[in-house]
Coordinates of C-alpha atoms in Angstrom, one line a residue:
X1 CA 20.8 -10.8 12.5
X2 CA 18.9 -14.1 12.0
X3 CA 16.1 -14.0 9.4
X4 CA 13.7 -15.3 12.0
X5 CA 14.3 -12.4 14.3
X6 CA 13.8 -9.9 11.4
X7 CA 10.6 -11.5 10.4
X8 CA 9.3 -11.6 13.9
X9 CA 10.0 -7.8 14.3
X10 CA 8.2 -7.1 11.0
X11 CA 5.3 -9.2 12.2
X12 CA 5.1 -7.3 15.5
X13 CA 5.2 -4.0 13.7
X14 CA 2.5 -5.1 11.2
X15 CA 0.2 -6.6 13.8
X16 CA 0.5 -3.6 16.1
X17 CA -1.7 -1.6 13.8
X18 CA -4.2 -4.4 13.5
X19 CA -4.3 -5.1 17.2
X20 CA -4.5 -1.4 18.0
X21 CA -7.6 -1.2 15.7
X22 CA -9.1 -4.2 17.4
X23 CA -8.6 -3.0 21.0
X24 CA -9.9 0.4 20.1
X25 CA -13.1 -1.0 18.6
X26 CA -15.5 -0.1 21.6
X27 CA -14.1 3.4 21.8
X28 CA -14.4 3.9 18.0
X29 CA -18.0 2.7 18.0
X30 CA -18.8 5.0 20.9
X31 CA -17.2 8.0 19.3
X32 CA -19.0 7.8 16.0
X33 CA -22.3 9.6 15.3
X34 CA -25.3 8.1 13.6
X35 CA -25.7 8.9 9.9
X36 CA -28.5 7.9 7.6
X37 CA -29.3 4.2 8.0
X38 CA -28.5 1.9 5.1
X39 CA -31.0 -1.0 5.5
X40 CA -29.6 -2.9 2.5
X41 CA -26.1 -3.1 3.9
X42 CA -27.4 -3.9 7.4
X43 CA -29.5 -6.7 6.1
X44 CA -26.7 -8.1 4.0
X45 CA -24.1 -7.8 6.8
X46 CA -26.5 -9.4 9.4
X47 CA -26.8 -12.5 7.1
X48 CA -23.3 -12.9 5.8
X49 CA -20.7 -11.1 8.1
X50 CA -19.7 -13.1 11.2
X51 CA -19.1 -11.4 14.5
X52 CA -15.4 -11.9 14.0
X53 CA -15.4 -10.0 10.7
X54 CA -15.4 -12.9 8.2
X55 CA -17.8 -12.6 5.2
X56 CA -19.3 -16.0 4.7
X57 CA -20.7 -15.9 1.2
X58 CA -18.7 -16.3 -2.0
X59 CA -19.5 -17.2 -5.6
X60 CA -17.6 -20.4 -5.3
X61 CA -18.6 -22.5 -2.3
X62 CA -20.9 -21.8 0.6
X63 CA -19.2 -20.3 3.6
X64 CA -15.9 -19.7 1.8
X65 CA -14.5 -16.2 2.0
X66 CA -12.5 -14.2 -0.6
X67 CA -10.3 -11.1 -0.4
X68 CA -12.7 -9.5 -2.8
X69 CA -15.7 -10.0 -0.5
X70 CA -13.7 -8.7 2.5
X71 CA -12.6 -5.6 0.6
X72 CA -16.1 -4.8 -0.7
X73 CA -17.4 -5.3 2.8
X74 CA -14.9 -2.8 4.2
X75 CA -16.0 -0.2 1.6
X76 CA -19.7 -0.7 2.3
X77 CA -19.1 -0.5 6.1
X78 CA -17.3 2.8 5.6
X79 CA -20.1 4.1 3.4
X80 CA -22.6 3.1 6.1
X81 CA -20.5 4.7 8.9
X82 CA -20.4 1.1 10.3
X83 CA -17.1 1.6 12.0
X84 CA -17.0 -1.4 14.4
X85 CA -17.9 -3.8 11.6
X86 CA -15.2 -2.2 9.3
X87 CA -12.6 -2.8 12.0
X88 CA -13.6 -6.4 12.4
X89 CA -13.6 -7.0 8.7
X90 CA -10.1 -5.6 8.4
X91 CA -8.7 -7.3 11.5
X92 CA -10.0 -10.7 10.2
X93 CA -8.6 -10.1 6.8
X94 CA -5.2 -9.0 8.1
X95 CA -4.9 -12.0 10.5
X96 CA -6.2 -14.7 8.1
X97 CA -5.4 -13.6 4.5
X98 CA -2.6 -11.1 4.6
X99 CA -0.2 -12.8 7.1
X100 CA 2.3 -11.0 9.4
X101 CA 4.5 -9.2 6.9
X102 CA 2.9 -6.9 4.3
X103 CA 6.3 -6.0 2.9
X104 CA 6.5 -9.4 1.3
X105 CA 3.0 -10.9 1.4
X106 CA -0.2 -9.9 -0.3
X107 CA -3.7 -11.1 0.8
X108 CA -4.4 -14.7 -0.4
X109 CA -7.7 -14.6 -2.3
X110 CA -9.5 -17.7 -1.0
X111 CA -10.0 -18.8 2.6
X112 CA -12.2 -21.8 3.6
X113 CA -12.4 -25.4 4.4
X114 CA -10.0 -27.7 2.6
X115 CA -10.4 -31.3 1.5
X116 CA -8.7 -32.3 4.8
X117 CA -11.4 -30.6 6.8
X118 CA -9.2 -27.8 8.1
X119 CA -10.2 -24.1 7.8
X120 CA -7.4 -22.0 6.4
X121 CA -6.1 -20.0 3.4
X122 CA -6.8 -22.3 0.4
X123 CA -5.1 -20.2 -2.3
X124 CA -2.3 -17.7 -1.4
X125 CA -2.3 -16.1 -4.8
X126 CA -3.6 -12.6 -4.5
X127 CA -6.3 -10.8 -6.6
X128 CA -5.0 -7.3 -7.3
X129 CA -8.5 -5.7 -7.5
X130 CA -9.2 -6.8 -3.9
X131 CA -5.7 -5.6 -2.9
X132 CA -6.6 -2.1 -4.3
X133 CA -10.0 -2.0 -2.7
X134 CA -8.5 -3.0 0.7
X135 CA -5.9 -0.2 0.3
X136 CA -8.5 2.3 -0.8
X137 CA -10.9 1.5 2.0
X138 CA -8.1 1.8 4.6
X139 CA -6.9 5.1 3.2
X140 CA -10.3 6.6 3.2
X141 CA -11.2 5.2 6.6
X142 CA -8.0 6.8 7.9
X143 CA -8.9 10.1 6.3
X144 CA -12.6 10.3 7.2
X145 CA -12.5 8.7 10.6
X146 CA -9.1 10.3 11.4
X147 CA -7.5 7.0 12.4
X148 CA -3.9 7.1 11.2
X149 CA -3.2 3.4 11.9
X150 CA -5.4 2.5 8.9
X151 CA -3.2 4.6 6.6
X152 CA 0.0 2.9 7.9
X153 CA -1.5 -0.5 7.0
X154 CA -2.6 0.8 3.6
X155 CA 0.8 2.1 2.7
X156 CA 2.5 -1.1 3.8
X157 CA 0.2 -3.1 1.4
X158 CA 0.6 -0.5 -1.3
X159 CA 4.3 -0.8 -1.2
X160 CA 4.0 -4.6 -1.7
X161 CA 1.6 -4.2 -4.6
X162 CA 3.9 -1.7 -6.3
X163 CA 6.9 -4.0 -5.9
X164 CA 5.2 -7.3 -7.0
X165 CA 2.3 -6.4 -9.3
X166 CA 3.3 -3.3 -11.3
X167 CA 5.1 -4.1 -14.5
X168 CA 6.5 -2.1 -17.4
X169 CA 5.0 -3.4 -20.6
X170 CA 6.9 -2.7 -23.9
X171 CA 5.3 0.0 -25.9
X172 CA 2.7 0.7 -23.2
X173 CA 4.3 1.5 -19.9
X174 CA 3.2 0.8 -16.4
X175 CA 0.3 -1.6 -15.8
X176 CA -1.0 -3.7 -12.9
X177 CA -1.0 -7.4 -13.1
X178 CA -4.2 -9.2 -11.8
X179 CA -2.0 -11.2 -9.4
X180 CA 1.6 -12.4 -8.8
X181 CA 1.1 -15.9 -10.3
X182 CA -0.2 -17.0 -13.6
X183 CA -0.5 -13.8 -15.6
X184 CA 2.8 -13.6 -17.3
X185 CA 2.7 -16.1 -20.2
X186 CA 5.4 -17.4 -22.6
X187 CA 6.3 -15.5 -25.7
X188 CA 6.1 -12.1 -24.1
X189 CA 2.4 -12.2 -23.3
X190 CA 0.7 -10.7 -20.3
X191 CA -2.9 -11.3 -19.2
X192 CA -4.8 -8.2 -18.0
X193 CA -8.2 -7.4 -16.6
X194 CA -9.9 -4.0 -17.0
X195 CA -12.4 -4.7 -14.2
X196 CA -9.5 -4.8 -11.7
X197 CA -8.7 -1.1 -12.6
X198 CA -11.4 1.3 -11.4
X199 CA -10.3 4.8 -12.4
X200 CA -11.4 6.5 -9.1
X201 CA -9.2 4.1 -7.1
X202 CA -6.3 4.8 -9.3
X203 CA -6.9 8.5 -8.8
X204 CA -6.9 8.0 -5.1
X205 CA -3.6 6.2 -5.1
X206 CA -2.1 8.9 -7.4
X207 CA -3.2 11.4 -4.8
X208 CA -1.5 9.5 -2.1
X209 CA 1.7 8.9 -4.1
X210 CA 2.0 11.6 -6.8
X211 CA 5.3 10.2 -8.0
X212 CA 4.0 6.6 -8.1
X213 CA 2.8 4.7 -11.2
X214 CA -1.0 5.2 -10.7
X215 CA -1.7 8.1 -13.1
X216 CA 0.1 6.2 -15.8
X217 CA -1.8 3.0 -15.0
X218 CA -5.1 5.0 -15.3
X219 CA -4.1 6.3 -18.7
X220 CA -3.1 2.8 -19.8
X221 CA -6.4 1.4 -18.6
X222 CA -8.2 3.7 -21.0
X223 CA -5.8 2.6 -23.7
X224 CA -6.7 -1.0 -22.9
X225 CA -10.4 -0.3 -23.2
X226 CA -10.0 1.7 -26.4
X227 CA -8.0 -0.9 -28.1
X228 CA -10.0 -4.0 -27.2
X229 CA -13.6 -2.8 -27.5
X230 CA -14.3 -2.4 -31.2
X231 CA -18.0 -3.0 -30.8
X232 CA -18.5 -1.1 -27.6
X233 CA -18.1 -4.2 -25.3
X234 CA -15.1 -5.1 -23.1
X235 CA -13.8 -8.7 -22.6
X236 CA -13.3 -10.3 -19.2
X237 CA -9.6 -10.7 -20.0
X238 CA -7.4 -9.0 -22.5
X239 CA -3.9 -10.0 -23.6
X240 CA -0.9 -7.8 -24.3
X241 CA 1.9 -9.1 -26.4
X242 CA 5.3 -7.5 -26.7
X243 CA 6.5 -7.5 -30.3
X244 CA 9.9 -6.0 -29.6
X245 CA 11.7 -4.5 -26.6
X246 CA 9.9 -1.2 -27.2
X247 CA 6.6 -2.2 -28.9
X248 CA 3.6 -4.3 -28.2
X249 CA -0.2 -4.5 -28.9
X250 CA -3.4 -5.7 -27.2
X251 CA -4.6 -9.1 -28.4
X252 CA -7.4 -11.5 -27.6
X253 CA -6.8 -13.3 -24.4
X254 CA -5.4 -16.8 -25.2
X255 CA -7.2 -18.5 -22.3
X256 CA -10.8 -17.1 -22.3
X257 CA -10.9 -15.6 -25.7
X258 CA -13.1 -12.6 -26.5
X259 CA -15.8 -13.4 -24.0
X260 CA -17.2 -10.4 -22.0
X261 CA -19.4 -11.5 -19.0
X262 CA -18.9 -12.0 -15.3
X263 CA -15.8 -9.9 -14.8
X264 CA -16.3 -7.3 -17.5
X265 CA -19.7 -6.1 -16.2
X266 CA -17.8 -4.2 -13.5
X267 CA -16.0 -2.1 -16.1
X268 CA -19.3 -0.4 -17.0
X269 CA -20.0 0.1 -13.3
X270 CA -16.6 1.8 -12.7
X271 CA -17.0 3.9 -15.8
X272 CA -20.4 5.1 -14.7
X273 CA -19.2 6.0 -11.3
X274 CA -16.1 7.9 -12.5
X275 CA -16.8 11.7 -12.0
X276 CA -17.8 13.5 -15.2
X277 CA -15.0 16.0 -14.6
X278 CA -12.4 13.2 -14.8
X279 CA -10.4 13.5 -18.1
X280 CA -11.0 9.9 -18.9
X281 CA -14.8 9.7 -18.1
X282 CA -16.3 10.7 -21.4
X283 CA -13.8 8.7 -23.4
X284 CA -14.6 5.5 -21.4
X285 CA -18.4 6.0 -21.7
X286 CA -18.2 6.6 -25.4
X287 CA -16.0 3.5 -26.0
X288 CA -18.3 1.2 -23.9
X289 CA -21.5 2.2 -25.7
X290 CA -22.4 -1.3 -26.9
X291 CA -23.9 -2.4 -23.6
X292 CA -26.3 0.5 -23.7
X293 CA -27.4 -0.3 -27.3
X294 CA -27.9 -4.0 -26.5
X295 CA -29.8 -3.4 -23.2
X296 CA -32.1 -0.8 -24.9
X297 CA -32.9 -3.3 -27.6
X298 CA -33.6 -6.3 -25.5
X299 CA -34.8 -4.9 -22.2
X300 CA -32.1 -6.7 -20.2
X301 CA -28.3 -6.9 -20.4
X302 CA -26.8 -9.8 -22.2
X303 CA -25.2 -12.4 -20.1
X304 CA -22.3 -13.1 -22.5
X305 CA -20.9 -11.1 -25.4
X306 CA -18.3 -11.9 -28.0
X307 CA -16.6 -8.5 -28.0
X308 CA -15.0 -8.7 -31.5
X309 CA -18.3 -9.4 -33.3
X310 CA -20.7 -7.9 -30.8
X311 CA -22.8 -11.2 -30.8
X312 CA -24.6 -11.7 -27.5
X313 CA -26.4 -14.5 -25.8
X314 CA -28.4 -15.1 -22.6
X315 CA -30.3 -12.9 -20.2
X316 CA -28.0 -11.6 -17.4
X317 CA -29.0 -11.8 -13.7
X318 CA -30.1 -8.8 -11.9
X319 CA -26.6 -7.9 -10.7
X320 CA -25.7 -7.0 -14.2
X321 CA -28.6 -4.6 -14.3
X322 CA -27.3 -3.1 -11.1
X323 CA -23.8 -2.6 -12.4
X324 CA -25.3 -0.6 -15.3
X325 CA -27.3 1.9 -13.2
X326 CA -24.5 4.5 -12.8
X327 CA -23.4 3.8 -16.4
X328 CA -26.9 4.7 -17.7
X329 CA -27.2 7.7 -15.5
X330 CA -23.8 9.0 -16.6
X331 CA -24.8 8.6 -20.2
X332 CA -28.0 10.5 -19.6
X333 CA -30.2 7.4 -20.3
X334 CA -32.4 7.9 -17.3
X335 CA -35.3 5.8 -18.7
X336 CA -32.9 2.8 -19.0
X337 CA -31.7 3.4 -15.5
X338 CA -35.2 3.5 -14.1
X339 CA -36.2 0.3 -16.0
X340 CA -33.2 -1.6 -14.8
X341 CA -33.5 -0.3 -11.2
X342 CA -37.0 -1.9 -11.0
X343 CA -35.4 -5.2 -12.0
X344 CA -32.6 -4.8 -9.4
X345 CA -34.9 -3.9 -6.5
X346 CA -37.1 -7.0 -7.3
X347 CA -34.0 -9.2 -7.5
X348 CA -32.6 -7.9 -4.2
X349 CA -35.9 -8.4 -2.4
X350 CA -36.1 -12.0 -3.6
X351 CA -32.5 -12.8 -2.9
X352 CA -32.7 -11.4 0.7
X353 CA -35.9 -13.3 1.3
X354 CA -34.3 -16.6 0.3
X355 CA -32.9 -19.0 2.9
X356 CA -29.1 -18.3 3.1
X357 CA -28.4 -22.0 2.7
X358 CA -30.3 -22.1 -0.7
X359 CA -27.5 -22.3 -3.3
X360 CA -29.7 -22.7 -6.4
X361 CA -28.8 -19.1 -7.3
X362 CA -25.8 -17.9 -5.3
X363 CA -26.6 -14.4 -4.0
X364 CA -23.1 -13.0 -3.4
X365 CA -22.1 -11.3 -6.7
X366 CA -25.6 -10.0 -7.6
X367 CA -25.9 -8.4 -4.1
X368 CA -22.4 -7.0 -4.1
X369 CA -23.0 -5.3 -7.5
X370 CA -26.4 -4.1 -6.2
X371 CA -24.8 -2.6 -3.1
X372 CA -22.2 -0.7 -5.2
X373 CA -24.9 0.6 -7.6
X374 CA -27.8 1.4 -5.3
X375 CA -25.5 3.0 -2.8
X376 CA -24.2 5.3 -5.6
X377 CA -27.6 6.0 -7.1
X378 CA -29.0 6.9 -3.6
X379 CA -26.0 9.2 -3.2
X380 CA -24.8 7.5 -0.1
X381 CA -21.4 7.8 -1.7
X382 CA -19.8 9.4 -4.7
X383 CA -16.2 9.7 -5.9
X384 CA -14.5 13.0 -6.2
X385 CA -12.2 13.8 -9.1
X386 CA -9.2 12.9 -6.9
X387 CA -10.7 9.6 -6.0
X388 CA -11.7 10.5 -2.4
X389 CA -15.2 9.6 -1.2
X390 CA -18.0 12.0 -0.6
X391 CA -20.3 10.4 1.9
X392 CA -23.9 11.3 2.8
X393 CA -23.3 11.1 6.5
X394 CA -20.2 13.3 6.7
X395 CA -22.1 16.5 7.2
X396 CA -23.9 15.1 10.2
X397 CA -20.6 14.0 11.9
X398 CA -18.4 16.9 12.9
X399 CA -15.4 14.7 13.5
X400 CA -15.4 13.3 10.0
X401 CA -12.9 14.8 7.5
X402 CA -14.8 16.2 4.5
X403 CA -11.7 16.6 2.3

């Protein structure tokens, strides 16, 4: 059979789920019940999510879109029981970033206007953290809203992730690459990113596929953090070098060195949101203690840390304070959580009051971290030990699945 025919059939099968979701949107919206309002998400979505489901803001260029932003938006829409917007976010992502065949294509990470003036996918390389968040949001939307088409889409993407991004590192075992291109270096060196590996997401994937690699990847994520955080801080990027076919060790990343900053702040966020009953929770919090010590000493988180020496510099933006709220709560440091939450609330208020075209201080990342943290602190969502979501609105919606 000609390859073109096979690809067209795959495309039709893939887009059937997406189009089914899109055509069902009015019915879905009508069938949902109203849970507690989430004004923060509604304000953010009104400003930055187009009617077609594209999130406009990014940390790079105004009005560019990233797979990360789309994936986070899907999660927040689910947390808010914002079913119609969830559907639009996913439909736009599938049509514009993922392509027609999830068995061979991962979401490209950057979409926007190119130098030639055309609006299209600007970088087809994927970001595996966004891939996992998309899969996670689809799995949980399928379960909670009882909409199986989302699960079908999630499993198609999950299969592609497992085939293209999961590697077996010598002396370590299964690990997730940050993307398909650029992370396997010469001389048996792999570049890894702990912020791409939230333990609750890995637990949810392990629940979906008990025989898959995800429990092992969760265990190896803890090993990564253990081995590369001697002063209680984690770097943005960590290297792993194979020293023989059966041995290897974690090393300082050859590209960014021992810097912990923009990416790494999410590792503390994920550790704080990991349920206390998870076997890895206490271990992660204990190993990442440096950020608590530094923030308690200075009153604000450091913007940059050299993780091998513990030397820090700069005052971080309010989004970093947001990322640390669950972390401080999980560590029982409520006074630090309260102190940083005041800073976060002031920062959010200022950012949302600013004209969206004002790029002097891009709002995207600070507000995304704040949505994650404040939604969790306000108990709009929590993660169960198996990675599933516990949502504040589920008890008021009889059709929602609670387990």
